[in-house]
Amino acid sequence: MDNTPLTIVICTHNRANLLQHTLVSIREAYRPPHCDLNVLVIANACKDRTIELLKTWQNVADFPSLRYYEEPRPGKSLALNLAIRKIDHGWLAFVDDDHRIDHDYLTAIVDAIHAWPEATMFCGRILPDWRGDEPTWVHDTGPYRVYPLPIPCFELGETPFSVTKDDRIPGGGNLIVHRDVFRRVGEFSTHLGPEGHNLRGGEDSDLVLRALHQGETLQYVPSIVQYHHIDTQRLKLPYLLKKSFQRSFSITLARHPHSRSIPPYLLRKLLHHLVQLTVSFDFMKFRFHLMRIAGTLGEMTGMITALNRAPEA
Protein backbone atom coordinates (compact mmCIF):
# COMPACT_ATOMS: atom_id res chain seq x y z
CA MET A 1 0.00 0.00 0.00
CA ASP A 2 1.34 3.43 -0.95
CA ASN A 3 1.83 6.07 1.73
CA THR A 4 -1.05 8.54 2.08
CA PRO A 5 0.26 12.12 2.32
CA LEU A 6 -1.85 13.90 4.95
CA THR A 7 -1.37 17.37 6.42
CA ILE A 8 -3.37 18.50 9.45
CA VAL A 9 -4.10 22.21 8.96
CA ILE A 10 -4.84 24.42 11.98
CA CYS A 11 -5.56 28.14 11.73
CA THR A 12 -5.37 29.83 15.12
CA HIS A 13 -5.90 33.28 16.60
CA ASN A 14 -4.74 34.04 20.16
CA ARG A 15 -5.80 30.68 21.58
CA ALA A 16 -2.52 29.22 22.77
CA ASN A 17 -4.13 27.39 25.70
CA LEU A 18 -6.74 25.71 23.51
CA LEU A 19 -4.21 25.04 20.76
CA GLN A 20 -2.13 23.15 23.31
CA HIS A 21 -5.02 20.71 23.85
CA THR A 22 -5.44 20.28 20.09
CA LEU A 23 -1.76 19.45 19.64
CA VAL A 24 -1.84 17.02 22.57
CA SER A 25 -4.75 15.18 20.94
CA ILE A 26 -2.76 14.86 17.71
CA ARG A 27 0.22 13.46 19.59
CA GLU A 28 -2.00 10.95 21.41
CA ALA A 29 -3.93 9.82 18.33
CA TYR A 30 -3.01 6.49 16.78
CA ARG A 31 -0.90 6.98 13.65
CA PRO A 32 -1.63 4.26 11.11
CA PRO A 33 1.11 2.81 8.94
CA HIS A 34 1.37 4.08 5.38
CA CYS A 35 0.38 7.61 6.49
CA ASP A 36 2.86 10.40 5.75
CA LEU A 37 1.62 12.81 8.42
CA ASN A 38 2.53 16.48 8.80
CA VAL A 39 1.07 19.36 10.79
CA LEU A 40 0.80 22.92 9.47
CA VAL A 41 -0.29 25.77 11.73
CA ILE A 42 -1.11 29.29 10.54
CA ALA A 43 -0.89 31.87 13.33
CA ASN A 44 -3.44 34.48 12.30
CA ALA A 45 -2.62 37.91 13.79
CA CYS A 46 -1.56 36.25 17.05
CA LYS A 47 -0.40 38.47 19.92
CA ASP A 48 -0.26 35.83 22.64
CA ARG A 49 2.29 33.05 23.20
CA THR A 50 1.21 30.98 20.18
CA ILE A 51 4.57 31.23 18.38
CA GLU A 52 6.47 30.28 21.52
CA LEU A 53 4.18 27.28 21.95
CA LEU A 54 4.70 26.15 18.36
CA LYS A 55 8.47 26.39 18.67
CA THR A 56 8.26 24.13 21.70
CA TRP A 57 6.15 21.58 19.84
CA GLN A 58 8.61 21.52 16.95
CA ASN A 59 11.05 19.89 19.37
CA VAL A 60 8.68 17.25 20.76
CA ALA A 61 10.24 13.94 19.77
CA ASP A 62 7.08 11.88 19.24
CA PHE A 63 5.15 14.59 17.36
CA PRO A 64 4.73 14.68 13.56
CA SER A 65 6.73 17.15 11.50
CA LEU A 66 5.37 20.61 12.38
CA ARG A 67 5.61 23.78 10.31
CA TYR A 68 4.07 27.15 11.10
CA TYR A 69 3.65 30.46 9.32
CA GLU A 70 2.30 33.81 10.40
CA GLU A 71 -0.53 35.61 8.59
CA PRO A 72 -0.51 39.13 10.10
CA ARG A 73 -3.79 40.20 8.50
CA PRO A 74 -6.78 39.16 10.62
CA GLY A 75 -9.21 36.85 8.82
CA LYS A 76 -9.60 33.09 8.85
CA SER A 77 -9.98 32.88 5.06
CA LEU A 78 -6.62 34.63 4.65
CA ALA A 79 -5.03 32.10 7.00
CA LEU A 80 -6.66 29.15 5.25
CA ASN A 81 -5.52 30.36 1.85
CA LEU A 82 -1.94 30.78 3.08
CA ALA A 83 -2.04 27.17 4.31
CA ILE A 84 -3.25 25.96 0.92
CA ARG A 85 -0.37 27.73 -0.82
CA LYS A 86 2.14 26.08 1.50
CA ILE A 87 0.98 22.56 0.57
CA ASP A 88 1.46 21.29 -2.97
CA HIS A 89 0.09 17.73 -2.86
CA GLY A 90 -1.83 15.16 -0.86
CA TRP A 91 -4.73 15.60 1.54
CA LEU A 92 -5.50 18.50 3.88
CA ALA A 93 -7.35 17.70 7.11
CA PHE A 94 -8.74 20.88 8.67
CA VAL A 95 -8.87 20.99 12.48
CA ASP A 96 -10.08 24.03 14.42
CA ASP A 97 -7.95 25.34 17.27
CA ASP A 98 -10.71 24.64 19.79
CA HIS A 99 -11.13 21.00 18.74
CA ARG A 100 -9.46 17.78 19.77
CA ILE A 101 -9.28 14.83 17.44
CA ASP A 102 -10.51 11.35 18.30
CA HIS A 103 -7.91 8.67 19.05
CA ASP A 104 -8.80 6.88 15.78
CA TYR A 105 -9.25 10.05 13.70
CA LEU A 106 -6.19 9.49 11.49
CA THR A 107 -7.01 5.82 10.93
CA ALA A 108 -10.56 6.72 9.91
CA ILE A 109 -9.27 9.22 7.34
CA VAL A 110 -6.77 6.83 5.77
CA ASP A 111 -9.36 4.03 5.68
CA ALA A 112 -11.90 6.36 4.05
CA ILE A 113 -9.46 7.50 1.37
CA HIS A 114 -8.91 3.87 0.36
CA ALA A 115 -12.57 2.86 0.73
CA TRP A 116 -13.91 5.67 -1.49
CA PRO A 117 -11.19 6.38 -4.07
CA GLU A 118 -13.62 8.45 -6.16
CA ALA A 119 -14.13 10.99 -3.36
CA THR A 120 -12.14 14.23 -3.42
CA MET A 121 -13.49 15.52 -0.09
CA PHE A 122 -14.54 13.91 3.18
CA CYS A 123 -16.39 15.14 6.25
CA GLY A 124 -17.09 13.53 9.58
CA ARG A 125 -18.75 14.24 12.89
CA ILE A 126 -18.11 17.20 15.21
CA LEU A 127 -19.40 16.47 18.71
CA PRO A 128 -19.53 18.78 21.75
CA ASP A 129 -16.93 17.72 24.29
CA TRP A 130 -19.48 17.63 27.11
CA ARG A 131 -18.14 17.13 30.63
CA GLY A 132 -21.46 16.31 32.30
CA ASP A 133 -21.90 19.66 34.06
CA GLU A 134 -23.74 21.41 31.23
CA PRO A 135 -27.32 22.73 31.67
CA THR A 136 -30.05 20.29 30.66
CA TRP A 137 -31.52 22.63 28.03
CA VAL A 138 -28.57 22.03 25.69
CA HIS A 139 -29.90 18.49 25.18
CA ASP A 140 -33.55 19.51 24.74
CA THR A 141 -35.16 18.26 21.52
CA GLY A 142 -38.61 19.74 22.12
CA PRO A 143 -40.45 22.44 20.16
CA TYR A 144 -38.53 25.26 21.86
CA ARG A 145 -35.08 23.73 21.67
CA VAL A 146 -32.09 26.01 21.15
CA TYR A 147 -30.67 26.10 17.63
CA PRO A 148 -28.16 26.73 16.35
CA LEU A 149 -26.53 25.00 19.29
CA PRO A 150 -24.09 27.20 21.22
CA ILE A 151 -21.46 24.46 20.88
CA PRO A 152 -21.05 23.33 17.25
CA CYS A 153 -22.34 19.86 16.46
CA PHE A 154 -22.34 18.21 13.05
CA GLU A 155 -23.70 14.70 12.70
CA LEU A 156 -25.50 13.11 9.76
CA GLY A 157 -26.11 9.67 11.21
CA GLU A 158 -24.23 6.41 11.52
CA THR A 159 -24.17 5.46 7.83
CA PRO A 160 -21.63 6.80 5.31
CA PHE A 161 -23.09 8.44 2.20
CA SER A 162 -22.24 10.85 -0.59
CA VAL A 163 -23.25 14.40 0.38
CA THR A 164 -25.03 16.58 -2.18
CA LYS A 165 -25.70 20.31 -2.22
CA ASP A 166 -29.24 19.57 -0.99
CA ASP A 167 -27.97 17.92 2.21
CA ARG A 168 -26.77 19.70 5.32
CA ILE A 169 -23.42 21.21 4.37
CA PRO A 170 -20.48 20.61 6.73
CA GLY A 171 -18.37 23.38 8.15
CA GLY A 172 -14.62 23.45 7.84
CA GLY A 173 -13.87 22.17 11.33
CA ASN A 174 -13.77 18.52 10.23
CA LEU A 175 -13.23 18.66 6.49
CA ILE A 176 -10.65 16.68 4.52
CA VAL A 177 -9.90 17.95 1.02
CA HIS A 178 -7.47 16.80 -1.66
CA ARG A 179 -5.05 19.53 -2.69
CA ASP A 180 -6.15 19.30 -6.33
CA VAL A 181 -9.67 20.44 -5.40
CA PHE A 182 -8.35 23.94 -4.68
CA ARG A 183 -6.67 24.05 -8.08
CA ARG A 184 -10.00 23.29 -9.73
CA VAL A 185 -12.39 25.21 -7.47
CA GLY A 186 -10.31 28.04 -6.06
CA GLU A 187 -9.51 29.15 -2.54
CA PHE A 188 -11.68 30.28 0.38
CA SER A 189 -13.63 33.49 -0.21
CA THR A 190 -12.09 36.43 1.64
CA HIS A 191 -15.54 38.08 1.66
CA LEU A 192 -16.61 35.41 4.15
CA GLY A 193 -15.30 33.93 7.37
CA PRO A 194 -14.49 35.21 10.85
CA GLU A 195 -12.01 37.92 11.73
CA GLY A 196 -10.55 37.34 15.16
CA HIS A 197 -13.16 35.53 17.24
CA ASN A 198 -16.31 37.07 15.82
CA LEU A 199 -18.99 34.61 14.78
CA ARG A 200 -19.09 35.33 11.09
CA GLY A 201 -18.44 32.26 9.01
CA GLY A 202 -19.61 30.80 5.73
CA GLU A 203 -16.20 30.55 4.07
CA ASP A 204 -16.28 26.77 4.51
CA SER A 205 -19.88 26.27 3.32
CA ASP A 206 -19.17 28.49 0.33
CA LEU A 207 -16.16 26.40 -0.66
CA VAL A 208 -18.03 23.11 -0.27
CA LEU A 209 -21.01 24.36 -2.28
CA ARG A 210 -18.76 25.63 -5.08
CA ALA A 211 -16.95 22.30 -5.12
CA LEU A 212 -20.18 20.29 -5.30
CA HIS A 213 -21.56 22.52 -8.06
CA GLN A 214 -18.36 21.88 -10.04
CA GLY A 215 -18.57 18.11 -9.71
CA GLU A 216 -16.37 17.28 -6.71
CA THR A 217 -17.43 14.31 -4.58
CA LEU A 218 -17.96 14.74 -0.82
CA GLN A 219 -18.22 11.59 1.31
CA TYR A 220 -19.63 11.64 4.84
CA VAL A 221 -17.79 9.19 7.11
CA PRO A 222 -19.13 9.08 10.70
CA SER A 223 -16.00 7.40 12.07
CA ILE A 224 -13.99 10.59 11.37
CA VAL A 225 -14.61 12.39 14.68
CA GLN A 226 -13.51 15.63 16.31
CA TYR A 227 -14.68 17.08 19.65
CA HIS A 228 -15.44 20.77 20.20
CA HIS A 229 -14.26 22.53 23.36
CA ILE A 230 -16.98 23.67 25.77
CA ASP A 231 -16.84 27.41 26.49
CA THR A 232 -19.37 28.21 29.22
CA GLN A 233 -19.73 31.79 27.95
CA ARG A 234 -21.44 30.31 24.91
CA LEU A 235 -24.30 29.08 27.08
CA LYS A 236 -25.51 32.62 27.87
CA LEU A 237 -28.36 34.39 26.05
CA PRO A 238 -26.31 37.26 24.50
CA TYR A 239 -24.04 34.72 22.82
CA LEU A 240 -26.99 32.65 21.62
CA LEU A 241 -28.55 35.69 19.95
CA LYS A 242 -25.28 36.81 18.40
CA LYS A 243 -24.59 33.34 17.02
CA SER A 244 -28.12 32.99 15.65
CA PHE A 245 -27.73 36.26 13.75
CA GLN A 246 -24.18 35.71 12.49
CA ARG A 247 -24.64 32.11 11.38
CA SER A 248 -27.87 32.88 9.52
CA PHE A 249 -26.10 35.81 7.89
CA SER A 250 -23.12 33.69 6.83
CA ILE A 251 -25.15 30.74 5.53
CA THR A 252 -27.46 33.05 3.57
CA LEU A 253 -24.50 34.82 2.00
CA ALA A 254 -22.91 31.49 1.06
CA ARG A 255 -26.08 29.97 -0.40
CA HIS A 256 -27.44 33.12 -2.07
CA PRO A 257 -24.38 35.13 -3.15
CA HIS A 258 -26.28 36.75 -6.03
CA SER A 259 -29.46 37.72 -4.19
CA ARG A 260 -31.28 40.69 -5.68
CA SER A 261 -34.08 41.22 -3.16
CA ILE A 262 -35.42 40.27 0.26
CA PRO A 263 -38.05 37.54 -0.21
CA PRO A 264 -41.46 38.44 1.28
CA TYR A 265 -41.50 35.22 3.33
CA LEU A 266 -38.68 36.60 5.49
CA LEU A 267 -40.80 39.62 6.42
CA ARG A 268 -43.71 37.31 7.25
CA LYS A 269 -41.44 35.11 9.36
CA LEU A 270 -40.08 38.12 11.23
CA LEU A 271 -43.59 39.39 11.96
CA HIS A 272 -44.70 35.94 13.14
CA HIS A 273 -41.91 35.63 15.69
CA LEU A 274 -42.38 39.22 16.88
CA VAL A 275 -46.05 38.51 17.58
CA GLN A 276 -45.23 35.22 19.32
CA LEU A 277 -42.61 36.96 21.43
CA THR A 278 -45.19 39.33 22.90
CA VAL A 279 -47.27 36.42 24.21
CA SER A 280 -44.38 34.22 25.37
CA PHE A 281 -44.55 34.08 29.16
CA ASP A 282 -42.43 30.94 29.46
CA PHE A 283 -38.66 31.64 29.28
CA MET A 284 -37.89 28.74 26.93
CA LYS A 285 -40.57 29.90 24.50
CA PHE A 286 -39.43 33.53 24.84
CA ARG A 287 -35.80 32.56 24.17
CA PHE A 288 -36.83 30.45 21.17
CA HIS A 289 -38.68 33.28 19.41
CA LEU A 290 -35.99 35.82 20.32
CA MET A 291 -33.38 33.60 18.67
CA ARG A 292 -35.60 33.12 15.62
CA ILE A 293 -35.92 36.91 15.32
CA ALA A 294 -32.13 37.23 15.48
CA GLY A 295 -31.74 34.50 12.87
CA THR A 296 -34.30 36.05 10.52
CA LEU A 297 -32.58 39.43 10.81
CA GLY A 298 -29.33 37.64 9.95
CA GLU A 299 -30.93 36.16 6.82
CA MET A 300 -32.23 39.55 5.76
CA THR A 301 -28.86 41.19 6.37
CA GLY A 302 -27.20 38.46 4.30
CA MET A 303 -29.58 39.15 1.42
CA ILE A 304 -28.88 42.90 1.63
CA THR A 305 -25.12 42.31 1.78
CA ALA A 306 -25.26 40.05 -1.28
CA LEU A 307 -27.26 42.71 -3.09
CA ASN A 308 -24.66 45.39 -2.40
CA ARG A 309 -21.49 43.32 -2.58
CA ALA A 310 -19.13 43.85 -5.49
CA PRO A 311 -18.19 40.71 -7.47
CA GLU A 312 -15.12 38.96 -6.07
CA ALA A 313 -12.03 39.31 -8.21
XYZ file of C-alpha atoms in Angstrom:
313
model
C 0.000 0.000 0.000
C 1.337 3.434 -0.947
C 1.827 6.067 1.727
C -1.046 8.538 2.078
C 0.260 12.122 2.323
C -1.851 13.903 4.947
C -1.372 17.372 6.424
C -3.369 18.498 9.451
C -4.099 22.211 8.961
C -4.842 24.420 11.982
C -5.560 28.138 11.733
C -5.366 29.828 15.123
C -5.903 33.285 16.602
C -4.745 34.041 20.157
C -5.799 30.684 21.576
C -2.523 29.220 22.772
C -4.127 27.392 25.697
C -6.741 25.712 23.511
C -4.209 25.040 20.756
C -2.134 23.152 23.310
C -5.023 20.710 23.851
C -5.438 20.281 20.088
C -1.757 19.446 19.638
C -1.837 17.017 22.567
C -4.754 15.177 20.943
C -2.757 14.865 17.711
C 0.218 13.459 19.594
C -2.004 10.946 21.415
C -3.931 9.819 18.327
C -3.013 6.493 16.776
C -0.895 6.977 13.650
C -1.631 4.255 11.112
C 1.112 2.808 8.939
C 1.366 4.083 5.379
C 0.377 7.610 6.486
C 2.855 10.398 5.749
C 1.615 12.807 8.424
C 2.530 16.475 8.804
C 1.068 19.360 10.792
C 0.799 22.920 9.465
C -0.292 25.772 11.733
C -1.108 29.292 10.545
C -0.891 31.869 13.329
C -3.442 34.484 12.303
C -2.615 37.907 13.793
C -1.559 36.250 17.052
C -0.404 38.468 19.915
C -0.256 35.827 22.636
C 2.286 33.045 23.204
C 1.206 30.982 20.175
C 4.566 31.229 18.379
C 6.468 30.283 21.523
C 4.179 27.283 21.950
C 4.697 26.149 18.356
C 8.469 26.391 18.666
C 8.261 24.131 21.701
C 6.148 21.577 19.840
C 8.612 21.515 16.953
C 11.054 19.886 19.374
C 8.676 17.254 20.761
C 10.242 13.941 19.773
C 7.081 11.879 19.236
C 5.152 14.594 17.359
C 4.732 14.675 13.556
C 6.730 17.150 11.505
C 5.371 20.615 12.382
C 5.611 23.785 10.311
C 4.071 27.148 11.101
C 3.646 30.458 9.315
C 2.296 33.811 10.401
C -0.527 35.613 8.594
C -0.510 39.127 10.102
C -3.790 40.204 8.497
C -6.785 39.157 10.616
C -9.209 36.852 8.819
C -9.598 33.091 8.847
C -9.976 32.880 5.060
C -6.623 34.632 4.647
C -5.029 32.104 7.003
C -6.662 29.146 5.247
C -5.520 30.361 1.847
C -1.942 30.777 3.085
C -2.045 27.171 4.306
C -3.251 25.957 0.915
C -0.372 27.732 -0.816
C 2.145 26.077 1.499
C 0.979 22.558 0.566
C 1.457 21.285 -2.971
C 0.092 17.727 -2.857
C -1.835 15.157 -0.863
C -4.730 15.596 1.541
C -5.501 18.497 3.877
C -7.352 17.696 7.112
C -8.737 20.878 8.673
C -8.872 20.988 12.478
C -10.084 24.029 14.424
C -7.946 25.341 17.268
C -10.714 24.637 19.793
C -11.126 21.004 18.743
C -9.459 17.779 19.773
C -9.279 14.827 17.439
C -10.507 11.353 18.303
C -7.913 8.674 19.050
C -8.795 6.885 15.776
C -9.253 10.054 13.698
C -6.195 9.489 11.486
C -7.005 5.822 10.935
C -10.563 6.722 9.915
C -9.270 9.221 7.343
C -6.774 6.831 5.770
C -9.358 4.030 5.682
C -11.902 6.363 4.046
C -9.456 7.500 1.367
C -8.911 3.871 0.357
C -12.569 2.856 0.733
C -13.907 5.668 -1.489
C -11.191 6.384 -4.075
C -13.622 8.449 -6.161
C -14.130 10.990 -3.359
C -12.143 14.227 -3.416
C -13.491 15.520 -0.089
C -14.537 13.907 3.184
C -16.390 15.141 6.246
C -17.088 13.530 9.583
C -18.751 14.242 12.892
C -18.114 17.197 15.213
C -19.397 16.468 18.713
C -19.530 18.781 21.746
C -16.925 17.721 24.292
C -19.476 17.625 27.109
C -18.140 17.133 30.632
C -21.463 16.305 32.300
C -21.898 19.659 34.060
C -23.742 21.407 31.227
C -27.325 22.730 31.666
C -30.054 20.290 30.658
C -31.525 22.633 28.028
C -28.573 22.033 25.686
C -29.897 18.495 25.178
C -33.551 19.507 24.744
C -35.155 18.260 21.516
C -38.608 19.737 22.119
C -40.453 22.437 20.156
C -38.533 25.263 21.863
C -35.078 23.729 21.666
C -32.091 26.006 21.145
C -30.668 26.104 17.629
C -28.157 26.730 16.348
C -26.527 24.999 19.291
C -24.088 27.196 21.224
C -21.465 24.464 20.878
C -21.045 23.333 17.255
C -22.345 19.864 16.463
C -22.339 18.211 13.050
C -23.701 14.704 12.703
C -25.502 13.109 9.763
C -26.111 9.674 11.213
C -24.232 6.407 11.522
C -24.166 5.455 7.831
C -21.627 6.800 5.306
C -23.093 8.444 2.205
C -22.237 10.851 -0.595
C -23.247 14.396 0.385
C -25.026 16.579 -2.185
C -25.705 20.310 -2.221
C -29.235 19.568 -0.993
C -27.969 17.915 2.211
C -26.766 19.695 5.321
C -23.420 21.212 4.373
C -20.482 20.610 6.733
C -18.370 23.379 8.155
C -14.623 23.447 7.841
C -13.868 22.167 11.335
C -13.766 18.523 10.228
C -13.232 18.663 6.492
C -10.652 16.675 4.522
C -9.903 17.948 1.022
C -7.474 16.801 -1.655
C -5.049 19.534 -2.686
C -6.146 19.300 -6.334
C -9.668 20.444 -5.398
C -8.353 23.937 -4.680
C -6.674 24.052 -8.082
C -10.004 23.293 -9.735
C -12.393 25.206 -7.468
C -10.307 28.041 -6.064
C -9.506 29.153 -2.545
C -11.676 30.281 0.380
C -13.630 33.487 -0.209
C -12.094 36.431 1.641
C -15.539 38.082 1.659
C -16.608 35.409 4.151
C -15.304 33.927 7.374
C -14.489 35.214 10.848
C -12.011 37.919 11.733
C -10.549 37.335 15.158
C -13.155 35.531 17.239
C -16.311 37.066 15.819
C -18.994 34.606 14.778
C -19.094 35.331 11.085
C -18.444 32.259 9.014
C -19.609 30.805 5.726
C -16.202 30.550 4.074
C -16.278 26.771 4.510
C -19.879 26.268 3.325
C -19.174 28.494 0.332
C -16.161 26.403 -0.661
C -18.032 23.108 -0.266
C -21.013 24.363 -2.282
C -18.756 25.634 -5.079
C -16.951 22.301 -5.121
C -20.182 20.291 -5.297
C -21.555 22.517 -8.063
C -18.360 21.880 -10.042
C -18.566 18.107 -9.712
C -16.374 17.280 -6.714
C -17.433 14.311 -4.578
C -17.962 14.742 -0.819
C -18.219 11.590 1.305
C -19.631 11.644 4.840
C -17.794 9.188 7.107
C -19.133 9.083 10.700
C -16.000 7.403 12.073
C -13.991 10.592 11.372
C -14.608 12.388 14.675
C -13.510 15.633 16.313
C -14.680 17.076 19.648
C -15.440 20.768 20.200
C -14.257 22.528 23.358
C -16.982 23.670 25.772
C -16.841 27.406 26.487
C -19.373 28.205 29.220
C -19.726 31.789 27.951
C -21.441 30.311 24.911
C -24.297 29.083 27.077
C -25.506 32.619 27.872
C -28.362 34.388 26.055
C -26.312 37.260 24.495
C -24.039 34.723 22.820
C -26.991 32.646 21.623
C -28.552 35.689 19.945
C -25.283 36.811 18.396
C -24.593 33.343 17.024
C -28.121 32.988 15.654
C -27.728 36.260 13.748
C -24.179 35.709 12.490
C -24.635 32.105 11.381
C -27.869 32.882 9.518
C -26.100 35.814 7.892
C -23.117 33.688 6.830
C -25.146 30.739 5.534
C -27.458 33.051 3.572
C -24.502 34.825 1.999
C -22.907 31.486 1.062
C -26.082 29.965 -0.403
C -27.439 33.119 -2.067
C -24.384 35.130 -3.150
C -26.280 36.746 -6.029
C -29.463 37.717 -4.189
C -31.275 40.693 -5.684
C -34.081 41.224 -3.165
C -35.417 40.265 0.262
C -38.051 37.535 -0.208
C -41.461 38.437 1.276
C -41.496 35.224 3.327
C -38.681 36.602 5.495
C -40.802 39.619 6.419
C -43.713 37.308 7.255
C -41.438 35.113 9.359
C -40.081 38.123 11.235
C -43.586 39.392 11.964
C -44.695 35.936 13.142
C -41.905 35.628 15.693
C -42.382 39.221 16.880
C -46.046 38.514 17.581
C -45.231 35.223 19.315
C -42.606 36.957 21.429
C -45.188 39.325 22.895
C -47.272 36.418 24.211
C -44.376 34.225 25.371
C -44.548 34.076 29.162
C -42.427 30.937 29.456
C -38.665 31.643 29.276
C -37.886 28.737 26.929
C -40.565 29.904 24.498
C -39.427 33.526 24.844
C -35.796 32.559 24.165
C -36.829 30.452 21.173
C -38.676 33.280 19.415
C -35.992 35.817 20.319
C -33.377 33.599 18.673
C -35.598 33.117 15.622
C -35.919 36.908 15.317
C -32.127 37.231 15.479
C -31.745 34.496 12.870
C -34.299 36.052 10.523
C -32.577 39.425 10.805
C -29.334 37.636 9.953
C -30.927 36.158 6.825
C -32.232 39.553 5.762
C -28.860 41.189 6.368
C -27.202 38.464 4.301
C -29.576 39.155 1.419
C -28.882 42.897 1.628
C -25.120 42.309 1.777
C -25.261 40.048 -1.285
C -27.257 42.712 -3.091
C -24.659 45.394 -2.403
C -21.490 43.318 -2.577
C -19.128 43.850 -5.494
C -18.192 40.712 -7.474
C -15.121 38.964 -6.068
C -12.028 39.307 -8.205
